[in-house]
PDB file of C-alpha atoms and ligand atoms in Angstrom:
ATOM      1  CA  MET A   1       0.000   0.000   0.000  1.00  0.00           C
ATOM      2  CA  THR A   2       1.487   3.386  -0.984  1.00  0.00           C
ATOM      3  CA  LEU A   3       0.374   7.027  -0.741  1.00  0.00           C
ATOM      4  CA  MET A   4       0.938   9.003  -3.928  1.00  0.00           C
ATOM      5  CA  ASN A   5       0.528  12.452  -5.437  1.00  0.00           C
ATOM      6  CA  THR A   6       0.438  13.184  -9.140  1.00  0.00           C
ATOM      7  CA  LEU A   7       3.129  15.351 -10.734  1.00  0.00           C
ATOM      8  CA  ARG A   8       3.843  16.216 -14.360  1.00  0.00           C
ATOM      9  CA  VAL A   9       7.088  15.779 -16.297  1.00  0.00           C
ATOM     10  CA  HIS A  10       8.163  19.372 -16.899  1.00  0.00           C
ATOM     11  CA  ARG A  11      11.492  18.724 -18.614  1.00  0.00           C
ATOM     12  CA  LYS A  12      13.534  15.706 -19.641  1.00  0.00           C
ATOM     13  CA  SER A  13      17.146  16.037 -20.767  1.00  0.00           C
ATOM     14  CA  VAL A  14      20.296  13.996 -21.200  1.00  0.00           C
ATOM     15  CA  ALA A  15      22.640  14.494 -18.233  1.00  0.00           C
ATOM     16  CA  ALA A  16      25.339  12.007 -19.373  1.00  0.00           C
ATOM     17  CA  ASP A  17      25.667   8.789 -21.364  1.00  0.00           C
ATOM     18  CA  GLY A  18      22.838   6.632 -20.035  1.00  0.00           C
ATOM     19  CA  VAL A  19      21.544   9.243 -17.585  1.00  0.00           C
ATOM     20  CA  VAL A  20      18.459  11.435 -17.965  1.00  0.00           C
ATOM     21  CA  ALA A  21      17.541  14.384 -15.776  1.00  0.00           C
ATOM     22  CA  LEU A  22      13.826  14.507 -15.117  1.00  0.00           C
ATOM     23  CA  GLU A  23      12.177  17.643 -13.776  1.00  0.00           C
ATOM     24  CA  LEU A  24       8.765  17.247 -12.165  1.00  0.00           C
ATOM     25  CA  ALA A  25       6.228  19.937 -11.298  1.00  0.00           C
ATOM     26  CA  ALA A  26       2.719  20.068  -9.863  1.00  0.00           C
ATOM     27  CA  PRO A  27       0.066  19.967 -12.620  1.00  0.00           C
ATOM     28  CA  ASP A  28      -1.127  23.429 -11.495  1.00  0.00           C
ATOM     29  CA  GLY A  29       2.445  24.737 -11.214  1.00  0.00           C
ATOM     30  CA  GLY A  30       2.009  25.149  -7.473  1.00  0.00           C
ATOM     31  CA  ARG A  31       4.382  24.752  -4.589  1.00  0.00           C
ATOM     32  CA  LEU A  32       5.791  21.276  -3.901  1.00  0.00           C
ATOM     33  CA  THR A  33       6.413  19.650  -0.544  1.00  0.00           C
ATOM     34  CA  ASP A  34       9.654  20.908   0.970  1.00  0.00           C
ATOM     35  CA  TRP A  35      12.623  18.542   1.145  1.00  0.00           C
ATOM     36  CA  THR A  36      16.150  18.385   2.515  1.00  0.00           C
ATOM     37  CA  PRO A  37      19.435  17.153   0.956  1.00  0.00           C
ATOM     38  CA  GLY A  38      19.595  13.353   0.864  1.00  0.00           C
ATOM     39  CA  SER A  39      15.846  12.946   0.215  1.00  0.00           C
ATOM     40  CA  HIS A  40      14.369  10.668  -2.408  1.00  0.00           C
ATOM     41  CA  LEU A  41      11.055  10.315  -4.218  1.00  0.00           C
ATOM     42  CA  ASP A  42       9.081   7.164  -4.968  1.00  0.00           C
ATOM     43  CA  LEU A  43       8.255   7.298  -8.656  1.00  0.00           C
ATOM     44  CA  VAL A  44       5.350   5.197  -9.933  1.00  0.00           C
ATOM     45  CA  LEU A  45       6.223   4.347 -13.519  1.00  0.00           C
ATOM     46  CA  PRO A  46       4.091   3.314 -16.470  1.00  0.00           C
ATOM     47  CA  GLY A  47       2.968  -0.221 -15.747  1.00  0.00           C
ATOM     48  CA  GLY A  48       2.816   0.395 -12.003  1.00  0.00           C
ATOM     49  CA  LEU A  49       6.479  -0.211 -11.084  1.00  0.00           C
ATOM     50  CA  THR A  50       7.649   1.925  -8.146  1.00  0.00           C
ATOM     51  CA  ARG A  51      11.272   3.021  -7.906  1.00  0.00           C
ATOM     52  CA  GLN A  52      13.185   5.352  -5.591  1.00  0.00           C
ATOM     53  CA  TYR A  53      15.325   8.175  -6.963  1.00  0.00           C
ATOM     54  CA  SER A  54      17.303  10.822  -5.096  1.00  0.00           C
ATOM     55  CA  LEU A  55      16.301  14.452  -5.441  1.00  0.00           C
ATOM     56  CA  CYS A  56      19.247  16.185  -7.086  1.00  0.00           C
ATOM     57  CA  GLY A  57      17.936  19.649  -7.963  1.00  0.00           C
ATOM     58  CA  ASP A  58      17.891  23.004  -6.236  1.00  0.00           C
ATOM     59  CA  ARG A  59      16.660  22.424  -2.716  1.00  0.00           C
ATOM     60  CA  TRP A  60      15.391  26.028  -2.649  1.00  0.00           C
ATOM     61  CA  ASP A  61      13.243  25.802  -5.804  1.00  0.00           C
ATOM     62  CA  PRO A  62       9.726  25.191  -4.405  1.00  0.00           C
ATOM     63  CA  ARG A  63       8.178  24.361  -7.805  1.00  0.00           C
ATOM     64  CA  ARG A  64      10.505  21.765  -9.309  1.00  0.00           C
ATOM     65  CA  TYR A  65      11.875  18.408  -8.306  1.00  0.00           C
ATOM     66  CA  ARG A  66      14.805  17.058 -10.312  1.00  0.00           C
ATOM     67  CA  LEU A  67      15.884  13.420 -10.509  1.00  0.00           C
ATOM     68  CA  GLY A  68      18.921  11.933 -12.269  1.00  0.00           C
ATOM     69  CA  ILE A  69      18.124   8.446 -13.545  1.00  0.00           C
ATOM     70  CA  LEU A  70      20.656   5.933 -14.861  1.00  0.00           C
ATOM     71  CA  ARG A  71      19.527   3.371 -17.393  1.00  0.00           C
ATOM     72  CA  GLU A  72      20.376   0.084 -15.716  1.00  0.00           C
ATOM     73  CA  PRO A  73      20.745  -2.701 -18.301  1.00  0.00           C
ATOM     74  CA  GLY A  74      20.529  -5.392 -15.622  1.00  0.00           C
ATOM     75  CA  GLY A  75      17.733  -3.654 -13.738  1.00  0.00           C
ATOM     76  CA  ARG A  76      14.107  -4.704 -13.400  1.00  0.00           C
ATOM     77  CA  GLY A  77      12.787  -2.359 -16.090  1.00  0.00           C
ATOM     78  CA  GLY A  78      12.103   0.753 -14.024  1.00  0.00           C
ATOM     79  CA  SER A  79      14.881   2.934 -15.390  1.00  0.00           C
ATOM     80  CA  ALA A  80      14.275   1.736 -18.972  1.00  0.00           C
ATOM     81  CA  ARG A  81      10.677   2.915 -18.706  1.00  0.00           C
ATOM     82  CA  VAL A  82      11.832   6.353 -17.599  1.00  0.00           C
ATOM     83  CA  HIS A  83      14.295   6.555 -20.479  1.00  0.00           C
ATOM     84  CA  ASP A  84      12.071   5.099 -23.197  1.00  0.00           C
ATOM     85  CA  GLU A  85       8.480   5.910 -22.254  1.00  0.00           C
ATOM     86  CA  LEU A  86       8.182   8.940 -19.984  1.00  0.00           C
ATOM     87  CA  ALA A  87       7.734  12.156 -21.949  1.00  0.00           C
ATOM     88  CA  VAL A  88       7.311  15.840 -21.141  1.00  0.00           C
ATOM     89  CA  GLY A  89       3.699  16.435 -20.145  1.00  0.00           C
ATOM     90  CA  ASP A  90       3.135  12.901 -18.810  1.00  0.00           C
ATOM     91  CA  GLU A  91       1.731  12.556 -15.330  1.00  0.00           C
ATOM     92  CA  VAL A  92       3.450  10.285 -12.818  1.00  0.00           C
ATOM     93  CA  GLY A  93       2.576   9.134  -9.334  1.00  0.00           C
ATOM     94  CA  VAL A  94       5.016  10.283  -6.693  1.00  0.00           C
ATOM     95  CA  GLY A  95       5.463   9.359  -3.036  1.00  0.00           C
ATOM     96  CA  GLY A  96       7.578  11.316  -0.579  1.00  0.00           C
ATOM     97  CA  PRO A  97       9.923  13.139  -0.358  1.00  0.00           C
ATOM     98  CA  ARG A  98      11.469  10.973   2.333  1.00  0.00           C
ATOM     99  CA  ASN A  99      14.974  11.321   3.767  1.00  0.00           C
ATOM    100  CA  ASN A 100      16.973   8.304   4.988  1.00  0.00           C
ATOM    101  CA  PHE A 101      20.308  10.028   4.304  1.00  0.00           C
ATOM    102  CA  PRO A 102      20.113  13.408   6.048  1.00  0.00           C
ATOM    103  CA  LEU A 103      22.966  15.889   6.112  1.00  0.00           C
ATOM    104  CA  VAL A 104      23.785  16.516   9.759  1.00  0.00           C
ATOM    105  CA  PRO A 105      25.475  19.749  10.889  1.00  0.00           C
ATOM    106  CA  SER A 106      29.267  19.668  10.756  1.00  0.00           C
ATOM    107  CA  PRO A 107      32.084  22.178  10.287  1.00  0.00           C
ATOM    108  CA  GLU A 108      33.606  19.958   7.577  1.00  0.00           C
ATOM    109  CA  TYR A 109      32.263  17.490   5.041  1.00  0.00           C
ATOM    110  CA  LEU A 110      33.957  15.027   2.725  1.00  0.00           C
ATOM    111  CA  PHE A 111      31.714  13.696  -0.042  1.00  0.00           C
ATOM    112  CA  VAL A 112      32.483  10.633  -2.165  1.00  0.00           C
ATOM    113  CA  ALA A 113      30.342   9.788  -5.195  1.00  0.00           C
ATOM    114  CA  GLY A 114      30.582   6.877  -7.599  1.00  0.00           C
ATOM    115  CA  GLY A 115      28.628   7.167 -10.849  1.00  0.00           C
ATOM    116  CA  ILE A 116      24.949   7.932 -10.363  1.00  0.00           C
ATOM    117  CA  GLY A 117      25.687   8.146  -6.616  1.00  0.00           C
ATOM    118  CA  ILE A 118      26.371  11.797  -7.317  1.00  0.00           C
ATOM    119  CA  THR A 119      22.626  12.531  -7.211  1.00  0.00           C
ATOM    120  CA  PRO A 120      21.979  12.746  -3.428  1.00  0.00           C
ATOM    121  CA  LEU A 121      25.296  14.528  -2.952  1.00  0.00           C
ATOM    122  CA  LEU A 122      24.566  17.434  -5.328  1.00  0.00           C
ATOM    123  CA  PRO A 123      22.093  19.125  -2.945  1.00  0.00           C
ATOM    124  CA  MET A 124      24.469  18.381  -0.074  1.00  0.00           C
ATOM    125  CA  VAL A 125      27.363  20.259  -1.640  1.00  0.00           C
ATOM    126  CA  GLN A 126      24.976  23.120  -2.416  1.00  0.00           C
ATOM    127  CA  GLN A 127      23.960  23.232   1.236  1.00  0.00           C
ATOM    128  CA  ALA A 128      27.519  22.904   2.551  1.00  0.00           C
ATOM    129  CA  GLU A 129      28.549  25.788   0.305  1.00  0.00           C
ATOM    130  CA  LEU A 130      25.623  27.955   1.423  1.00  0.00           C
ATOM    131  CA  LEU A 131      26.391  27.273   5.069  1.00  0.00           C
ATOM    132  CA  GLY A 132      30.059  28.139   4.635  1.00  0.00           C
ATOM    133  CA  ALA A 133      31.242  24.718   5.801  1.00  0.00           C
ATOM    134  CA  ARG A 134      34.589  23.310   4.664  1.00  0.00           C
ATOM    135  CA  TRP A 135      33.912  20.627   2.087  1.00  0.00           C
ATOM    136  CA  ARG A 136      35.397  18.633  -0.760  1.00  0.00           C
ATOM    137  CA  LEU A 137      33.897  16.138  -3.180  1.00  0.00           C
ATOM    138  CA  LEU A 138      35.615  13.165  -4.817  1.00  0.00           C
ATOM    139  CA  TYR A 139      33.617  12.046  -7.856  1.00  0.00           C
ATOM    140  CA  GLY A 140      34.468   8.866  -9.756  1.00  0.00           C
ATOM    141  CA  GLY A 141      32.886   7.206 -12.771  1.00  0.00           C
ATOM    142  CA  ARG A 142      33.708   4.975 -15.739  1.00  0.00           C
ATOM    143  CA  ASN A 143      34.626   7.912 -17.959  1.00  0.00           C
ATOM    144  CA  ARG A 144      33.756  11.611 -18.223  1.00  0.00           C
ATOM    145  CA  ALA A 145      30.959  11.072 -20.729  1.00  0.00           C
ATOM    146  CA  ALA A 146      29.159   8.809 -18.269  1.00  0.00           C
ATOM    147  CA  MET A 147      29.466  11.208 -15.309  1.00  0.00           C
ATOM    148  CA  ALA A 148      26.353  13.347 -14.857  1.00  0.00           C
ATOM    149  CA  PHE A 149      26.231  17.002 -13.795  1.00  0.00           C
ATOM    150  CA  LEU A 150      29.941  17.720 -14.339  1.00  0.00           C
ATOM    151  CA  ASP A 151      29.022  21.132 -15.762  1.00  0.00           C
ATOM    152  CA  GLU A 152      27.254  22.166 -12.536  1.00  0.00           C
ATOM    153  CA  LEU A 153      30.070  20.875 -10.378  1.00  0.00           C
ATOM    154  CA  GLY A 154      32.559  22.908 -12.401  1.00  0.00           C
ATOM    155  CA  ALA A 155      31.230  26.001 -10.625  1.00  0.00           C
ATOM    156  CA  TYR A 156      32.712  24.760  -7.346  1.00  0.00           C
ATOM    157  CA  GLY A 157      36.289  24.827  -8.636  1.00  0.00           C
ATOM    158  CA  GLU A 158      38.900  23.113  -6.503  1.00  0.00           C
ATOM    159  CA  HIS A 159      36.333  21.803  -4.023  1.00  0.00           C
ATOM    160  CA  VAL A 160      35.597  19.041  -6.543  1.00  0.00           C
ATOM    161  CA  GLU A 161      38.006  16.307  -7.691  1.00  0.00           C
ATOM    162  CA  VAL A 162      36.696  14.575 -10.817  1.00  0.00           C
ATOM    163  CA  ARG A 163      38.379  11.180 -11.258  1.00  0.00           C
ATOM    164  CA  PRO A 164      37.113   9.116 -14.222  1.00  0.00           C
ATOM    165  CA  GLN A 165      38.410   5.573 -13.963  1.00  0.00           C
ATOM    166  CA  ASP A 166      39.714   5.470 -17.557  1.00  0.00           C
ATOM    167  CA  GLU A 167      42.017   8.405 -16.738  1.00  0.00           C
ATOM    168  CA  HIS A 168      42.907   7.851 -13.081  1.00  0.00           C
ATOM    169  CA  GLY A 169      42.145   4.222 -12.173  1.00  0.00           C
ATOM    170  CA  LEU A 170      40.373   3.403  -8.906  1.00  0.00           C
ATOM    171  CA  LEU A 171      39.601   6.248  -6.508  1.00  0.00           C
ATOM    172  CA  ASP A 172      42.346   6.998  -3.990  1.00  0.00           C
ATOM    173  CA  LEU A 173      40.033   7.061  -0.982  1.00  0.00           C
ATOM    174  CA  ALA A 174      42.714   7.103   1.711  1.00  0.00           C
ATOM    175  CA  GLY A 175      44.541   9.938  -0.034  1.00  0.00           C
ATOM    176  CA  PHE A 176      41.368  11.983  -0.418  1.00  0.00           C
ATOM    177  CA  LEU A 177      40.124  11.500   3.150  1.00  0.00           C
ATOM    178  CA  GLY A 178      43.516  12.018   4.800  1.00  0.00           C
ATOM    179  CA  GLU A 179      44.301  11.229   8.412  1.00  0.00           C
ATOM    180  CA  PRO A 180      41.379  10.203  10.667  1.00  0.00           C
ATOM    181  CA  ARG A 181      40.251  13.179  12.719  1.00  0.00           C
ATOM    182  CA  PRO A 182      37.193  14.410  14.643  1.00  0.00           C
ATOM    183  CA  GLY A 183      34.849  17.141  13.432  1.00  0.00           C
ATOM    184  CA  VAL A 184      34.307  15.679   9.957  1.00  0.00           C
ATOM    185  CA  LYS A 185      31.288  13.965   8.401  1.00  0.00           C
ATOM    186  CA  ILE A 186      31.862  11.730   5.375  1.00  0.00           C
ATOM    187  CA  TYR A 187      28.951  11.087   3.000  1.00  0.00           C
ATOM    188  CA  ALA A 188      29.299   8.435   0.324  1.00  0.00           C
ATOM    189  CA  CYS A 189      26.967   7.084  -2.326  1.00  0.00           C
ATOM    190  CA  GLY A 190      27.738   4.732  -5.177  1.00  0.00           C
ATOM    191  CA  PRO A 191      28.102   1.080  -6.116  1.00  0.00           C
ATOM    192  CA  ALA A 192      28.571  -1.541  -3.393  1.00  0.00           C
ATOM    193  CA  PRO A 193      32.319  -2.145  -4.023  1.00  0.00           C
ATOM    194  CA  LEU A 194      33.030   1.579  -3.572  1.00  0.00           C
ATOM    195  CA  LEU A 195      31.002   1.728  -0.357  1.00  0.00           C
ATOM    196  CA  GLY A 196      32.710  -1.406   0.936  1.00  0.00           C
ATOM    197  CA  ALA A 197      36.100   0.173   0.246  1.00  0.00           C
ATOM    198  CA  ILE A 198      35.221   3.424   1.993  1.00  0.00           C
ATOM    199  CA  GLU A 199      33.864   1.530   5.003  1.00  0.00           C
ATOM    200  CA  ARG A 200      37.211  -0.230   5.320  1.00  0.00           C
ATOM    201  CA  VAL A 201      39.139   3.048   5.099  1.00  0.00           C
ATOM    202  CA  CYS A 202      36.793   4.732   7.596  1.00  0.00           C
ATOM    203  CA  ALA A 203      37.161   1.957  10.187  1.00  0.00           C
ATOM    204  CA  ALA A 204      40.021   4.036  11.613  1.00  0.00           C
ATOM    205  CA  TRP A 205      37.886   7.192  11.867  1.00  0.00           C
ATOM    206  CA  PRO A 206      35.810   8.198  14.927  1.00  0.00           C
ATOM    207  CA  PRO A 207      32.499   6.294  15.177  1.00  0.00           C
ATOM    208  CA  ARG A 208      29.591   7.707  13.146  1.00  0.00           C
ATOM    209  CA  THR A 209      31.841   9.756  10.883  1.00  0.00           C
ATOM    210  CA  LEU A 210      30.684   7.902   7.745  1.00  0.00           C
ATOM    211  CA  ARG A 211      27.180   7.822   6.313  1.00  0.00           C
ATOM    212  CA  THR A 212      26.448   5.845   3.180  1.00  0.00           C
ATOM    213  CA  GLU A 213      23.457   5.415   0.937  1.00  0.00           C
ATOM    214  CA  ARG A 214      23.072   2.107  -0.855  1.00  0.00           C
ATOM    215  CA  PHE A 215      21.080   1.342  -3.966  1.00  0.00           C
ATOM    216  CA  ALA A 216      20.355  -2.213  -2.883  1.00  0.00           C
ATOM    217  CA  VAL A 217      20.300  -4.438   0.159  1.00  0.00           C
ATOM    218  CA  ASP A 218      23.037  -7.022   0.618  1.00  0.00           C
ATOM    219  CA  ASP A 219      20.813 -10.064   1.120  1.00  0.00           C
ATOM    220  CA  SER A 220      23.484 -12.664   0.434  1.00  0.00           C
ATOM    221  CA  ALA A 221      23.332 -13.957   4.033  1.00  0.00           C
ATOM    222  CA  ALA A 222      20.389 -16.201   4.886  1.00  0.00           C
ATOM    223  CA  PRO A 223      18.046 -15.030   7.671  1.00  0.00           C
ATOM    224  CA  ALA A 224      19.364 -15.892  11.140  1.00  0.00           C
ATOM    225  CA  ARG A 225      16.226 -17.913  12.001  1.00  0.00           C
ATOM    226  CA  ALA A 226      15.219 -20.933   9.990  1.00  0.00           C
ATOM    227  CA  THR A 227      11.917 -21.214  11.885  1.00  0.00           C
ATOM    228  CA  PRO A 228       8.696 -19.142  12.024  1.00  0.00           C
ATOM    229  CA  PHE A 229       8.289 -16.418  14.640  1.00  0.00           C
ATOM    230  CA  GLU A 230       5.360 -14.569  16.136  1.00  0.00           C
ATOM    231  CA  VAL A 231       4.453 -10.900  15.757  1.00  0.00           C
ATOM    232  CA  GLU A 232       2.085  -9.304  18.239  1.00  0.00           C
ATOM    233  CA  LEU A 233       0.261  -6.200  17.020  1.00  0.00           C
ATOM    234  CA  ALA A 234       0.174  -4.056  20.142  1.00  0.00           C
ATOM    235  CA  ARG A 235      -2.816  -1.901  19.195  1.00  0.00           C
ATOM    236  CA  THR A 236      -5.171  -4.858  18.940  1.00  0.00           C
ATOM    237  CA  GLY A 237      -3.355  -7.699  20.675  1.00  0.00           C
ATOM    238  CA  VAL A 238      -3.673  -9.786  17.490  1.00  0.00           C
ATOM    239  CA  ARG A 239      -0.888 -12.359  17.071  1.00  0.00           C
ATOM    240  CA  VAL A 240       0.417 -13.314  13.657  1.00  0.00           C
ATOM    241  CA  THR A 241       2.758 -16.148  12.782  1.00  0.00           C
ATOM    242  CA  VAL A 242       5.402 -15.170  10.221  1.00  0.00           C
ATOM    243  CA  PRO A 243       6.400 -18.285   8.246  1.00  0.00           C
ATOM    244  CA  VAL A 244       9.861 -18.782   6.760  1.00  0.00           C
ATOM    245  CA  GLY A 245       9.886 -17.084   3.340  1.00  0.00           C
ATOM    246  CA  THR A 246       7.072 -14.634   4.156  1.00  0.00           C
ATOM    247  CA  SER A 247       7.788 -11.021   5.066  1.00  0.00           C
ATOM    248  CA  VAL A 248       6.392  -9.445   8.227  1.00  0.00           C
ATOM    249  CA  LEU A 249       4.730  -6.931   5.888  1.00  0.00           C
ATOM    250  CA  ASP A 250       2.816  -9.665   4.057  1.00  0.00           C
ATOM    251  CA  ALA A 251       2.076 -11.660   7.199  1.00  0.00           C
ATOM    252  CA  VAL A 252       0.422  -8.717   8.981  1.00  0.00           C
ATOM    253  CA  ALA A 253      -1.398  -7.778   5.756  1.00  0.00           C
ATOM    254  CA  GLY A 254      -2.848 -11.274   5.860  1.00  0.00           C
ATOM    255  CA  ALA A 255      -4.258 -10.387   9.269  1.00  0.00           C
ATOM    256  CA  GLY A 256      -5.889  -7.270   7.799  1.00  0.00           C
ATOM    257  CA  VAL A 257      -3.246  -4.732   8.897  1.00  0.00           C
ATOM    258  CA  GLU A 258      -1.838  -2.727   5.991  1.00  0.00           C
ATOM    259  CA  VAL A 259       1.557  -1.088   6.542  1.00  0.00           C
ATOM    260  CA  LEU A 260       2.497   1.697   4.133  1.00  0.00           C
ATOM    261  CA  SER A 261       5.193   0.348   1.786  1.00  0.00           C
ATOM    262  CA  SER A 262       6.916   1.136  -1.471  1.00  0.00           C
ATOM    263  CA  CYS A 263      10.203  -0.516  -2.484  1.00  0.00           C
ATOM    264  CA  ARG A 264       9.678  -3.755  -0.536  1.00  0.00           C
ATOM    265  CA  GLN A 265      13.468  -4.105  -0.654  1.00  0.00           C
ATOM    266  CA  GLY A 266      14.598  -2.346   2.522  1.00  0.00           C
ATOM    267  CA  THR A 267      15.907   0.744   0.762  1.00  0.00           C
ATOM    268  CA  CYS A 268      13.169   3.406   0.818  1.00  0.00           C
ATOM    269  CA  GLY A 269      12.187   3.576   4.501  1.00  0.00           C
ATOM    270  CA  THR A 270       8.432   3.733   3.885  1.00  0.00           C
ATOM    271  CA  CYS A 271       7.518   0.691   5.983  1.00  0.00           C
ATOM    272  CA  GLU A 272       9.398   1.746   9.131  1.00  0.00           C
ATOM    273  CA  THR A 273       7.630   0.302  12.162  1.00  0.00           C
ATOM    274  CA  THR A 274       8.256   0.834  15.873  1.00  0.00           C
ATOM    275  CA  VAL A 275       9.406  -2.250  17.789  1.00  0.00           C
ATOM    276  CA  LEU A 276       8.085  -2.359  21.363  1.00  0.00           C
ATOM    277  CA  ALA A 277       9.617  -5.698  22.413  1.00  0.00           C
ATOM    278  CA  GLY A 278      11.760  -8.450  20.946  1.00  0.00           C
ATOM    279  CA  ARG A 279      14.941  -8.374  18.867  1.00  0.00           C
ATOM    280  CA  PRO A 280      14.572  -7.649  15.163  1.00  0.00           C
ATOM    281  CA  GLU A 281      17.027  -9.019  12.632  1.00  0.00           C
ATOM    282  CA  HIS A 282      17.723  -5.939  10.512  1.00  0.00           C
ATOM    283  CA  ARG A 283      18.077  -6.752   6.823  1.00  0.00           C
ATOM    284  CA  ASP A 284      17.604  -3.255   5.368  1.00  0.00           C
ATOM    285  CA  ALA A 285      20.108  -0.903   3.712  1.00  0.00           C
ATOM    286  CA  ILE A 286      19.074   2.122   5.753  1.00  0.00           C
ATOM    287  CA  LEU A 287      19.933   1.885   9.443  1.00  0.00           C
ATOM    288  CA  GLU A 288      23.368   2.638  10.814  1.00  0.00           C
ATOM    289  CA  ASP A 289      25.005   0.289  13.315  1.00  0.00           C
ATOM    290  CA  HIS A 290      23.993   2.303  16.381  1.00  0.00           C
ATOM    291  CA  GLU A 291      20.414   2.473  15.118  1.00  0.00           C
ATOM    292  CA  ARG A 292      20.373  -1.286  14.615  1.00  0.00           C
ATOM    293  CA  ALA A 293      21.681  -1.807  18.133  1.00  0.00           C
ATOM    294  CA  ALA A 294      18.829   0.302  19.556  1.00  0.00           C
ATOM    295  CA  ALA A 295      16.352  -2.307  18.192  1.00  0.00           C
ATOM    296  CA  ASP A 296      13.447   0.118  18.486  1.00  0.00           C
ATOM    297  CA  CYS A 297      12.351   0.129  14.855  1.00  0.00           C
ATOM    298  CA  MET A 298      12.480  -2.119  11.811  1.00  0.00           C
ATOM    299  CA  PHE A 299      11.601  -2.170   8.119  1.00  0.00           C
ATOM    300  CA  VAL A 300       8.996  -4.879   7.923  1.00  0.00           C
ATOM    301  CA  CYS A 301       9.331  -5.519   4.178  1.00  0.00           C
ATOM    302  CA  VAL A 302      12.684  -7.276   4.674  1.00  0.00           C
ATOM    303  CA  SER A 303      13.691  -7.405   8.331  1.00  0.00           C
ATOM    304  CA  ARG A 304      12.841 -10.411  10.450  1.00  0.00           C
ATOM    305  CA  SER A 305      13.232 -11.534  14.060  1.00  0.00           C
ATOM    306  CA  LEU A 306      16.005 -12.963  16.175  1.00  0.00           C
ATOM    307  CA  SER A 307      13.634 -13.605  19.081  1.00  0.00           C
ATOM    308  CA  ASP A 308      10.623 -15.941  19.138  1.00  0.00           C
ATOM    309  CA  ARG A 309       8.295 -12.943  19.333  1.00  0.00           C
ATOM    310  CA  LEU A 310       8.260  -9.300  18.262  1.00  0.00           C
ATOM    311  CA  VAL A 311       5.778  -6.747  19.566  1.00  0.00           C
ATOM    312  CA  LEU A 312       5.142  -4.043  16.981  1.00  0.00           C
ATOM    313  CA  ASP A 313       3.345  -0.718  17.290  1.00  0.00           C
ATOM    314  CA  LEU A 314       0.667  -1.722  14.781  1.00  0.00           C
TER     315      LEU A 314
HETATM  316  S1  FES B 401       8.924  -0.677   1.715  1.00  0.00           S
HETATM  317 FE1  FES B 401      10.811   0.335   1.348  1.00  0.00          FE
HETATM  318  S2  FES B 401      11.970  -0.100   3.144  1.00  0.00           S
HETATM  319 FE2  FES B 401      10.180  -1.315   3.341  1.00  0.00          FE
END
């Protein structure tokens, strides 16, 4: 179950090889819901597919949202529909904005983008610049032609290091970040190997320095429990058994309780649910380690239970 508004495609342009920039506006040209850097939209595409895309436009323009969308050859068809079917004037369903990757206050920021991972970071560098924070961006990609929004980033001069792989090889993360030190926030978005590499480099930095945004959940590990567990819905006292292979989201829906959802992959944050008792097994791509340890919320589309019973605020 999702909650959607309708917006209209105002402009569609090529931002790089394989990347389109899509500008959305209200059908009446009116003001859009405010958002903050790091936010994304749920886009309902022709055919009913829902996909999440980072807002990458001017955070202070109240009448336009901009998305940068990479055509993913191995994807599930969502990006291809944007590239091939969506046209200026078309109406699309939109959920959000929602922010799982917020920019927290800091005197200094280091941003690392790989490929289309530049999109959530564009509004962040705009904000860091406006606030007068110290900041630098390291931006990698296959080659310059495939790297979106280079023209806009050119305005920031030496703050931005553009490092296409065909010219420079792999990103020198340790060299860019420098010595571990307090008072810095590092924001990274890009493919999983890049984020894995930056996590290894940042292991020596103070806790909670690094924030990452992932495009997909790493679900290579099997769930910790190989047996069903019970979910108690605190508002009614109803108890639901969650079988192996069934999500909590679907199990509670079977009991007549609909939780708002969108991606059903643990990446968008829509289905966040408060945990009142029990130990969830977090399988999302959103929470940071200290948030997982708190065990007070979970994303019921993918996360499961370590304990025999969870009590949820549903
Ligand atoms: S529906 Fe997107 S995180 Fe659960």
